[in-house]
Coordinates of C-alpha atoms and ligand atoms in Angstrom, one line a residue:
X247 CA -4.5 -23.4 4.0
X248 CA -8.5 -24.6 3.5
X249 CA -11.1 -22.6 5.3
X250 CA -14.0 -23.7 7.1
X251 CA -17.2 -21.7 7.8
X252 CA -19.2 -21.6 11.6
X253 CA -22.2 -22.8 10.1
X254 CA -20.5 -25.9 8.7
X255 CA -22.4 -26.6 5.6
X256 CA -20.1 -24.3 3.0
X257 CA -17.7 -25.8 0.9
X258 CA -14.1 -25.2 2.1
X259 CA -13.0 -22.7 0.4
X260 CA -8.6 -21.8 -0.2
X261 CA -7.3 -18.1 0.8
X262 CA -8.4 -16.9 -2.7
X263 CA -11.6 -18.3 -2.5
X264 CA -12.6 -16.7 0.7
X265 CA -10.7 -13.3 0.2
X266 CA -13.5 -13.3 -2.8
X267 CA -16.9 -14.8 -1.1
X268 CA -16.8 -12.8 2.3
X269 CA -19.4 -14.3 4.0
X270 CA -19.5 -17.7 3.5
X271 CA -23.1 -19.6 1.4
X272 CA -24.7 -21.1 4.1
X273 CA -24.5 -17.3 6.2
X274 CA -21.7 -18.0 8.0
X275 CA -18.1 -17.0 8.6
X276 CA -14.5 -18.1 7.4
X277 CA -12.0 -19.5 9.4
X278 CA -9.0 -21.5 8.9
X279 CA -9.3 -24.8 9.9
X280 CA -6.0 -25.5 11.9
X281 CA -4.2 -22.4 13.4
X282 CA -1.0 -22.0 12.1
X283 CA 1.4 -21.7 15.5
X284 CA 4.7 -20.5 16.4
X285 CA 7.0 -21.7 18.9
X286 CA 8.9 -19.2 21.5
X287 CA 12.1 -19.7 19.3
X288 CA 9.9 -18.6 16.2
X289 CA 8.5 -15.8 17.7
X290 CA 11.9 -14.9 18.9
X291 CA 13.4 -15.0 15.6
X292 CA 10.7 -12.5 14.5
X293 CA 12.4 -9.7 16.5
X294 CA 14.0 -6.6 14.8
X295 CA 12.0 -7.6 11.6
X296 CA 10.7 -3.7 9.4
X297 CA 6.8 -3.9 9.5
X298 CA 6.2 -5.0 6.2
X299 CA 8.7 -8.3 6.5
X300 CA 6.9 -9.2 9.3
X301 CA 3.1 -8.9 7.9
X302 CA 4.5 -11.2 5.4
X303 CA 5.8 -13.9 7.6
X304 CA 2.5 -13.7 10.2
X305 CA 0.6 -14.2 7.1
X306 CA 2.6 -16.8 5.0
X307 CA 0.6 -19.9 6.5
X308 CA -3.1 -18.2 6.3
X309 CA -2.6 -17.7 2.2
X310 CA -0.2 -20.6 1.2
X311 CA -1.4 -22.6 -1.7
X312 CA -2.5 -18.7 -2.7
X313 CA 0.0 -16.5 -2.9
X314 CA 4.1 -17.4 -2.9
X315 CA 6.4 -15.9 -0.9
X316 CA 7.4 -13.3 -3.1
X317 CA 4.6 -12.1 -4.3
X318 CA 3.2 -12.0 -0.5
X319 CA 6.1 -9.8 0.4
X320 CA 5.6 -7.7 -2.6
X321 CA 2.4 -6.8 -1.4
X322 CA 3.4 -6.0 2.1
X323 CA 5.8 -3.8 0.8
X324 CA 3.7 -2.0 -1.5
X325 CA 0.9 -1.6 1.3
X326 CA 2.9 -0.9 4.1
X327 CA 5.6 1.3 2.5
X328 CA 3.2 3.9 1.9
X329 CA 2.0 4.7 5.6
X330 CA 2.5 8.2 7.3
X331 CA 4.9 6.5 9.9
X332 CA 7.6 4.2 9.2
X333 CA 6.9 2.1 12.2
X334 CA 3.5 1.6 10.2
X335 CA 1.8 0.9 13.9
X336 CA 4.2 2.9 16.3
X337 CA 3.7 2.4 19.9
X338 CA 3.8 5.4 22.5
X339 CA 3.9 5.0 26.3
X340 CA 1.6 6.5 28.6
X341 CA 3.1 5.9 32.0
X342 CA 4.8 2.7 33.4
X343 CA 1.9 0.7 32.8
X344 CA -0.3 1.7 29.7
X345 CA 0.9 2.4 26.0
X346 CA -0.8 3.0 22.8
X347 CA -0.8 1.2 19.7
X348 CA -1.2 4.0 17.0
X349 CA -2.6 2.5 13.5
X350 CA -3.9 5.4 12.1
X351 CA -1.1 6.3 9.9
X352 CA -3.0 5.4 7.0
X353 CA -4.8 6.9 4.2
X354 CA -8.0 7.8 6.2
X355 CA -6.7 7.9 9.8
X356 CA -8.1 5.4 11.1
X357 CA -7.2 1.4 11.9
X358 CA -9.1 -0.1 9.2
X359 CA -6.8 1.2 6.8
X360 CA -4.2 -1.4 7.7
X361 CA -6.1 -4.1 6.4
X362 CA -8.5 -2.4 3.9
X363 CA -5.3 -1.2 1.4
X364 CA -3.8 -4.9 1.2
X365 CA -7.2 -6.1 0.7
X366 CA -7.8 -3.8 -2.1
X367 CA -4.7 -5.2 -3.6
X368 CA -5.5 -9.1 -2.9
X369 CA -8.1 -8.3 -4.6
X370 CA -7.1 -6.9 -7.9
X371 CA -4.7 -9.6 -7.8
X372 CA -7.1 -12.4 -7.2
X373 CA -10.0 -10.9 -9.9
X374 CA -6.9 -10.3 -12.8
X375 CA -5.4 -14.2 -12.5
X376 CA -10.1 -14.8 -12.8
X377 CA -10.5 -12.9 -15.5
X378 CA -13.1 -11.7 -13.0
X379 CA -14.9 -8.5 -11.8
X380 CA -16.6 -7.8 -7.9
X381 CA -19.1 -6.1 -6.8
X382 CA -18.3 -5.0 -3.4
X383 CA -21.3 -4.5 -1.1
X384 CA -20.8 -3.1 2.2
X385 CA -22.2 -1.3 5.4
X386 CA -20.0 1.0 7.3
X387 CA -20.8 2.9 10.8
X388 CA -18.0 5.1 9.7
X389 CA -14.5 4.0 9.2
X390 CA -14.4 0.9 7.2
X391 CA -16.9 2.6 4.1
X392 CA -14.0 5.4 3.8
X393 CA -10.8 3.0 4.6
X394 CA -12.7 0.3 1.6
X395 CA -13.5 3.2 -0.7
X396 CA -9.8 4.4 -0.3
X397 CA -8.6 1.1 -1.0
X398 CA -10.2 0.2 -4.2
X399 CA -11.2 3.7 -5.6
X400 CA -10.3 3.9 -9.4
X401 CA -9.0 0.0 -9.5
X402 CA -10.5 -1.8 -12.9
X403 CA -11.9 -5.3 -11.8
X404 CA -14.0 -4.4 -8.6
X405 CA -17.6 -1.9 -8.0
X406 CA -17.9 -0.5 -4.7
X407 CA -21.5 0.0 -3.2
X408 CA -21.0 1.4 0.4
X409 CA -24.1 2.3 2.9
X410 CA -24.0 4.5 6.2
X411 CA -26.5 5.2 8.7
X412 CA -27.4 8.5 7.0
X413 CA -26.6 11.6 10.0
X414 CA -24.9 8.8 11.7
X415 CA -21.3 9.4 10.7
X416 CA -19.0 12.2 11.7
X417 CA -18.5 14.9 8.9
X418 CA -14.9 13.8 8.4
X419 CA -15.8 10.3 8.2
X420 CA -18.8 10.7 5.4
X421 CA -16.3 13.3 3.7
X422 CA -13.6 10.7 3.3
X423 CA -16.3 8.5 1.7
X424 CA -18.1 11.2 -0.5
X425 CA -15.2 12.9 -2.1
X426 CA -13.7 10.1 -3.5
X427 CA -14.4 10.5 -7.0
X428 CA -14.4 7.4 -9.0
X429 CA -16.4 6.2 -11.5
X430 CA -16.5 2.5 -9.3
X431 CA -17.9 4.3 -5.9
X432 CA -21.3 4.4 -4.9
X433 CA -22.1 5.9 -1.8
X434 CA -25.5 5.3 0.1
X435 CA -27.2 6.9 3.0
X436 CA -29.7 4.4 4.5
X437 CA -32.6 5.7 6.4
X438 CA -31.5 3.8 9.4
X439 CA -29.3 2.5 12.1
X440 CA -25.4 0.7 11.0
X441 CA -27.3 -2.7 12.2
X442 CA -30.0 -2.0 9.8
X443 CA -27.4 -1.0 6.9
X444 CA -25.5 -4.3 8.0
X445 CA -28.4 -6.4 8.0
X446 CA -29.2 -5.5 4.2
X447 CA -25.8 -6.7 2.9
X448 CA -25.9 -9.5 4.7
X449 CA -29.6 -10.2 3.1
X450 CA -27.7 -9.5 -0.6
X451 CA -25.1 -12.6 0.2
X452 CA -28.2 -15.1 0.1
X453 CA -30.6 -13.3 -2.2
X454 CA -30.6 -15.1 -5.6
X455 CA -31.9 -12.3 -7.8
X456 CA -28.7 -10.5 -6.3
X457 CA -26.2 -13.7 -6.6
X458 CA -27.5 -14.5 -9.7
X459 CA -26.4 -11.5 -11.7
X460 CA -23.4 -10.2 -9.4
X461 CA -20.5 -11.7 -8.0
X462 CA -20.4 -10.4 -4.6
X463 CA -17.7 -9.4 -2.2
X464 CA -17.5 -8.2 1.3
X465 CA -15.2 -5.7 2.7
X466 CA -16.7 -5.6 6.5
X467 CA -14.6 -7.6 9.1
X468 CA -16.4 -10.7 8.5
X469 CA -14.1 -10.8 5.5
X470 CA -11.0 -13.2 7.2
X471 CA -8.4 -11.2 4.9
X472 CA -8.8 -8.3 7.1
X473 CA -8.7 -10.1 10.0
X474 CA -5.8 -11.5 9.0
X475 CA -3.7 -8.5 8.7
X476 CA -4.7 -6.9 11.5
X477 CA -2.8 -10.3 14.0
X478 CA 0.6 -8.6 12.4
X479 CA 0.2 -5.3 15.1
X480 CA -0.3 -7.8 17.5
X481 CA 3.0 -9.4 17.0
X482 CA 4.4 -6.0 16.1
X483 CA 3.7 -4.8 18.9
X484 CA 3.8 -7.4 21.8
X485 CA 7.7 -7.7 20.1
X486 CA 8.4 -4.7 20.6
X487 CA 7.5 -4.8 24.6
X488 CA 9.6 -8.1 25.0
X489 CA 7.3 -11.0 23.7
X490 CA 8.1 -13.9 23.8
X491 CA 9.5 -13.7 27.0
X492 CA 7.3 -11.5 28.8
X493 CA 3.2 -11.3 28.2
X494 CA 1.4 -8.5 27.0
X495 CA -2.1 -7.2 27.4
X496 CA -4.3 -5.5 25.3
X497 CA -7.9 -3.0 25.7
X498 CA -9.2 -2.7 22.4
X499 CA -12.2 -0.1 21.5
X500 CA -15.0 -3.2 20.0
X501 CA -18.0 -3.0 17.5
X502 CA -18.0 -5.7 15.1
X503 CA -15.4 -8.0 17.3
X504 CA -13.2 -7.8 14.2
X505 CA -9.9 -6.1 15.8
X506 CA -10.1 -7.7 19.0
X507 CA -10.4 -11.2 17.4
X508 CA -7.3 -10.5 15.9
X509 CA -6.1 -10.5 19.3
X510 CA -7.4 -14.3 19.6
X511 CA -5.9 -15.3 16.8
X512 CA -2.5 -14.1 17.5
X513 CA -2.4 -15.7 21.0
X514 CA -4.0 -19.1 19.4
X515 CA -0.4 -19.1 16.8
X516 CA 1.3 -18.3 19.9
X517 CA 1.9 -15.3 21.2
X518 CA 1.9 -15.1 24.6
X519 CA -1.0 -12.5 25.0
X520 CA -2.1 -12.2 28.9
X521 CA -5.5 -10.9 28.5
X522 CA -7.8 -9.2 25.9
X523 CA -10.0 -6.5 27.1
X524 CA -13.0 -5.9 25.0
X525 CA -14.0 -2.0 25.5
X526 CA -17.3 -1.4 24.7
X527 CA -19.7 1.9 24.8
X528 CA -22.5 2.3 26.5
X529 CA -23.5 -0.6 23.4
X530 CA -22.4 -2.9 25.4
X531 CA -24.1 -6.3 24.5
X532 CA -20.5 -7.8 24.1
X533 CA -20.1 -6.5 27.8
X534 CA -22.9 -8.4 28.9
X535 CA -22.3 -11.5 26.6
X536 CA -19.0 -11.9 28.7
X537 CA -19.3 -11.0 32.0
X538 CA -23.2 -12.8 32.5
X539 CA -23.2 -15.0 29.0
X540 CA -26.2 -13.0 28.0
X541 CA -26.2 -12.6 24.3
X542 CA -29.2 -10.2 23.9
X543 CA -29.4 -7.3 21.2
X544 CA -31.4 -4.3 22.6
X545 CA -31.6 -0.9 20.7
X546 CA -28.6 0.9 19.1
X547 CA -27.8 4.7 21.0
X548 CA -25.8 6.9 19.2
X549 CA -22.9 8.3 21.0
X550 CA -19.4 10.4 20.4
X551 CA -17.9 6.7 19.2
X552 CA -20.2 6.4 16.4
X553 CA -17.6 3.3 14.7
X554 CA -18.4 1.1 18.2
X555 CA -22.4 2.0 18.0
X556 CA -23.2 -1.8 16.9
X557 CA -25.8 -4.5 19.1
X558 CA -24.8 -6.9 17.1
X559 CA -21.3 -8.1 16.4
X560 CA -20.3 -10.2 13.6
X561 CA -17.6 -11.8 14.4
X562 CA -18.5 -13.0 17.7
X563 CA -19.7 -15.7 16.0
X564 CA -16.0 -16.6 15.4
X565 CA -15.3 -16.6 18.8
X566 CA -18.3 -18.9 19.7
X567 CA -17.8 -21.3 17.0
X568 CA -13.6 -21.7 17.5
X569 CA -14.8 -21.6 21.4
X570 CA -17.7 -24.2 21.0
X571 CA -15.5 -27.0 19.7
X572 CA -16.4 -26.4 16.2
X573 CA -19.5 -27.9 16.3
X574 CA -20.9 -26.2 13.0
X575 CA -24.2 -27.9 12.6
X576 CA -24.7 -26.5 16.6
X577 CA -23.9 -23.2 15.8
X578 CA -25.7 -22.7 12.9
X579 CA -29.1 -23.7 14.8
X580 CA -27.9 -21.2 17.7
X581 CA -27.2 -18.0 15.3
X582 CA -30.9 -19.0 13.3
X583 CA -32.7 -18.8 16.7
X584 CA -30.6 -16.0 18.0
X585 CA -31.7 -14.4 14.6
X586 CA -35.2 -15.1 14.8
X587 CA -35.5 -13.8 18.9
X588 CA -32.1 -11.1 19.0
X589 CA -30.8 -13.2 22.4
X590 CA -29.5 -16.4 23.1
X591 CA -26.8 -17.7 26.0
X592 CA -23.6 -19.0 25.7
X593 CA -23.4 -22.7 26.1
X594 CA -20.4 -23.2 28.9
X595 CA -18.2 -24.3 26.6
X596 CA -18.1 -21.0 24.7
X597 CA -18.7 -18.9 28.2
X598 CA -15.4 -20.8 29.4
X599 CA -13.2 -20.6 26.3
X600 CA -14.1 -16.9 26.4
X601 CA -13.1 -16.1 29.4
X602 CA -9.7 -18.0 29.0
X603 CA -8.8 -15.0 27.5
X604 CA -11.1 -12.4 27.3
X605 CA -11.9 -9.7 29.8
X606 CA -14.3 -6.7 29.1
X607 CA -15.5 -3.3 30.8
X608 CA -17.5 -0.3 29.2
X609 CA -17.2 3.4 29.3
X610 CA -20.0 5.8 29.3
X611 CA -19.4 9.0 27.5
X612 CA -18.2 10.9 31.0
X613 CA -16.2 8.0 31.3
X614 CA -15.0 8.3 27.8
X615 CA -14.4 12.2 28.4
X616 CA -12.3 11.4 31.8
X617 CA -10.0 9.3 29.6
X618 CA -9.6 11.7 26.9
X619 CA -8.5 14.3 29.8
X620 CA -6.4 11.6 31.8
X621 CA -4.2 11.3 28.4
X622 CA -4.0 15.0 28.1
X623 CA -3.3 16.2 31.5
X624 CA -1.0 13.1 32.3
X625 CA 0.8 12.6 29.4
X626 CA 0.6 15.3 26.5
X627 CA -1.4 12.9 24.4
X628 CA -4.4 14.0 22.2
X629 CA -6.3 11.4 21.2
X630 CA -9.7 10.2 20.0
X631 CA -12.7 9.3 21.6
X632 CA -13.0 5.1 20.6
X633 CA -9.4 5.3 21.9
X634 CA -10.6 6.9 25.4
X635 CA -13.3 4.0 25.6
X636 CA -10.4 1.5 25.1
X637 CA -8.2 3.3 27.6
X638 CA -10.9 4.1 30.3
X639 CA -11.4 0.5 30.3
X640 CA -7.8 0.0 30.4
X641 CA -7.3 1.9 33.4
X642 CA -10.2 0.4 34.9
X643 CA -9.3 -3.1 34.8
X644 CA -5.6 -1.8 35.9
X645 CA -7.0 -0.4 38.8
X646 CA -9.3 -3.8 39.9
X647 CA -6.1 -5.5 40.0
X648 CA -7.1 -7.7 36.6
X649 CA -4.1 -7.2 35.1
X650 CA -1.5 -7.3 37.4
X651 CA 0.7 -3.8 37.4
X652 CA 4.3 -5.8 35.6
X653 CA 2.2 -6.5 32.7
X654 CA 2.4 -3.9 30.0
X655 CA -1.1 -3.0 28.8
X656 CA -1.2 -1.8 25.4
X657 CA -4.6 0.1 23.9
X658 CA -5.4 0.3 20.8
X659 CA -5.8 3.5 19.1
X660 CA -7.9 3.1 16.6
X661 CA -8.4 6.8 14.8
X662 CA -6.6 9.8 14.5
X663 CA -8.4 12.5 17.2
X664 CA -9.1 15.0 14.1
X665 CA -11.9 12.2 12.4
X666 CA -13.7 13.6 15.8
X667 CA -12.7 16.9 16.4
X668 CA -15.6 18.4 18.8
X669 CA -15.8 15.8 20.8
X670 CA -12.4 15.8 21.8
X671 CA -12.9 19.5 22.1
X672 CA -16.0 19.3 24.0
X673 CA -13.3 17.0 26.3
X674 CA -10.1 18.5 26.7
X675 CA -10.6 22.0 24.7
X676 CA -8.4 21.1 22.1
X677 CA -9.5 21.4 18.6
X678 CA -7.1 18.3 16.4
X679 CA -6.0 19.5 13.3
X680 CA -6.5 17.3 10.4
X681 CA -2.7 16.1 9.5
X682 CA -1.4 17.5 6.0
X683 CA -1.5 14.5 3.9
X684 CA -4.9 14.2 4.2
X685 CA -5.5 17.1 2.0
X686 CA -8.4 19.7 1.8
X687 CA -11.2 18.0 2.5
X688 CA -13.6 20.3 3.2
X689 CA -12.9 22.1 -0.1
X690 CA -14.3 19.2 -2.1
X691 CA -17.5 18.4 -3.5
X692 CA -19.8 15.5 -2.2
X693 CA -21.6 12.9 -3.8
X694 CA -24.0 10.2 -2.0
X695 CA -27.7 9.2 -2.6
X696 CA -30.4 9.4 0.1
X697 CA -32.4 5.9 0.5
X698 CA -35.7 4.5 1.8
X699 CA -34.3 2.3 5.4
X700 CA -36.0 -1.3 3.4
X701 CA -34.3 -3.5 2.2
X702 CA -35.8 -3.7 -1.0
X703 CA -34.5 -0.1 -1.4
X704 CA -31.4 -0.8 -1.4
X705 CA -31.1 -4.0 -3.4
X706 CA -32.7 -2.4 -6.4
X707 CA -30.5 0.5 -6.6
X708 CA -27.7 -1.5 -6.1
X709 CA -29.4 -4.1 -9.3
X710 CA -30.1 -0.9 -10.9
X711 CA -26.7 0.8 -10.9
X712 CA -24.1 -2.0 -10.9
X713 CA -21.9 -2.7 -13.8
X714 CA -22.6 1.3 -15.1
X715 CA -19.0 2.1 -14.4
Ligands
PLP977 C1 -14.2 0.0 13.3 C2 -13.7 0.8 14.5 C3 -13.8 0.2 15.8 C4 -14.4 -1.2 16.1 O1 -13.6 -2.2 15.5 P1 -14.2 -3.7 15.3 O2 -13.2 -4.4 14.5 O3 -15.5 -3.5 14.5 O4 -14.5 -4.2 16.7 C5 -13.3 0.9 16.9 N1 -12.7 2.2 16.7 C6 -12.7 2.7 15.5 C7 -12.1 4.1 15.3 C8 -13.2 2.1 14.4 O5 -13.1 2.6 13.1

């Protein structure tokens, strides 16, 4: 499989060679350049299939000419035989219309984990058949700096560099990043917002004094190895409800756009995948981009689902370019002068190849509260507050008759409730207890540096401090 990037002047690159580059050179993003599909039959023949056989035949057309078939389902096995459920992604019903999609039965509780530990693994294989080393530099609003540092904490061939908006994370989440003690972690807190953080890794891709002297890698969703694995719940999960034969829909709790383009690609290889709901917070420029085509980055305001507290979504681009007929010349002039002036509008190609599929609603912390209290009250079900925007919106769009009551709606629970454990005490007067294997993490020592919120702050620590492993 050869990949293409948005912005259509990178070289196409093979699965190995984007696993490695993350973003692509000339700032844009991966993607493959046919999608692989599947027919009814196919999909069919998928059923009854343990977790980890079926991540490895989702994935066997995105990484062929990569990876062979056996090693691919080695590495499913090895990743996804070690989750706390043996489903990996079980799904639990709510009433007779809504479910959840659990996938945080990984090593940090929360759904980035499922991607994150078989891209810690692609990449020790990719760097040892190199002869090659990465430096990983990344920018997390919470989950994805603890699910990257679990994945490739202690592993020989790759650095790890990971920034948070400092006072901007939960205590669990920064504890899962700064207890890790390995002599290939770094762990900085940016004076500044996760867009800020973001925008400074992004800056370190095309900066020659960085790319000069390091070989970097990304771990954020623009990485399409993440993406990737995260299509499998998808299938996983629609199967389990009936697919092929009946659709499915989905609500799924939105930042980057990286888990709910999953979605998009699963229904482009042919699932049959009735609507995608993206839920935002009350950061809700993907909310406007969709339901008015207005593109515009305001402010960020912190709120009790500090992962989704992002004006600016990566992968959206994605969505545009795959949307926009792949024009990549066009979209790399849209993305400059979005960059340059923070808005832009959708051209009607990309507003009406969005809304094939894609439906979105928001949920404002009361909102967000009433959802966490619904699933308690109703159904017996703690859960966490990015998973009561996703099911707020899902009951929302239930209710306004978008998707029609037959159709199962599945959302997306994206963190264990015990990452936030006073807000969903504040909500339903439960305090979540942090499951056992997670260990004592509050008997452990930290270990993080504070930084200046410029960039050049962060790129010369990051000069300053690579390759002292
Ligand atoms: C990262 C994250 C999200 C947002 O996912 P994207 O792929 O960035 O859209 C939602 N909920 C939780 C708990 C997360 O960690």
């Amino acid at each position: 499989m050869q990949y293409v990037s948005t912005r259509g002047s990178a070289p196409a690159l093979d699965f190995e060679g984007v696993t490695l580059a993350g973003l692509a050179s000339d700032g844009g993003l991966y993607l493959p350049a046919e999608w692989p599909r599947f027919s009814a039959d196919e999909i069919r023949g998928l059923r009854g299939l343990a977790y980890p056989d079926l991540a490895a035949r989702i994935m066997a057309p995105f990484v062929a000419g990569s990876l062979t078939e056996d090693e691919l389902l080695c590495l499913c096995h090895a990743v996804y035989g070690d989750f706390g459920h043996a489903a990996v992604t079980p799904l639990v019903q709510l009433d007779a219309q809504h479910w959840l999609l659990e996938l945080f039965h990984g090593p940090t509780l929360a759904f980035k984990d499922v991607a994150l530990q078989l891209l810690g693994r692609l990449f020790e294989t990719f760097l040892e058949r190199r002869g090659e080393k990465l430096t990983i530099v990344g920018a997390t609003s919470g989950d994805t700096g603890s699910a990257a540092i679990q994945a490739v904490a202690g592993l020989e061939r790759v650095e790890i560099f990971m920034l948070h908006p400092k006072g901007r994370v939960s205590d669990v989440q920064r504890r899962q990043m700064t207890t890790v003690r390995a002599p290939n972690v770094h762990n900085l807190a940016i004076d500044g917002s996760f867009d800020d953080a973001q925008a400074h890794v992004k800056r370190m891709f095309t900066d020659a004094e960085v790319t000069n002297v390091l070989n970097l890698g990304a771990v954020n969703s623009i990485n399409w190895a993440r993406l990737m694995a995260q299509v499998v719940y998808y299938f996983a999960s629609a199967l389990g409800l009936g697919a092929p034969d009946r659709t499915v829909a989905y609500s799924v709790p939105t930042g980057n756009f990286g888990d709910v383009f999953a979605g998009y690609v699963a229904a482009k290889m042919g699932l049959p995948i009735e609507r995608l709901i993206v839920a935002t917070n009350i950061n809700d420029i993907l909310y406007r981009a969709l339901s008015s085509g207005d593109y515009s980055a305001g402010g960020v305001t912190p709120t009790i689902t500090p992962s989704m507290d992002i004006q600016v979504s990566s992968n959206f681009e994605r969505l545009l370019f795959d949307a926009g007929e792949r024009d990549g010349a066009a979209m790399a002039e849209q993305m400059r002068a979005f960059e340059a002036s923070k808005a832009m509008q959708l051209t009607n190609a990309q507003a009406q190849g969005a809304a094939a599929l894609f439906a979105s609603a928001r949920a404002d912390q009361v909102e967000t509260a009433r959802a966490l209290q619904w699933a308690w009250r109703k159904t017996g079900q703690v859960i966490d507050p990015h998973t009561g925007v996703g099911l707020h919106c899902a009951l929302s769009v239930a209710a306004a008759g978008t998707v029609a009551p037959g159709i199962p709606l599945v959302t997306l629970a994206t963190a264990h409730p015990a990452k936030f454990p006073d807000a969903v005490e504040r909500a339903i007067g439960v305090r979540p207890a942090l499951p056992s294997r997670v260990g004592d993490l509050f008997g452990r020592e930290e270990s993080f540096v504070e930084l200046a919120g410029d960039y050049a702050a962060t790129r010369d620590y990051v000069l300053g401090h690579a390759g002292n492993a």
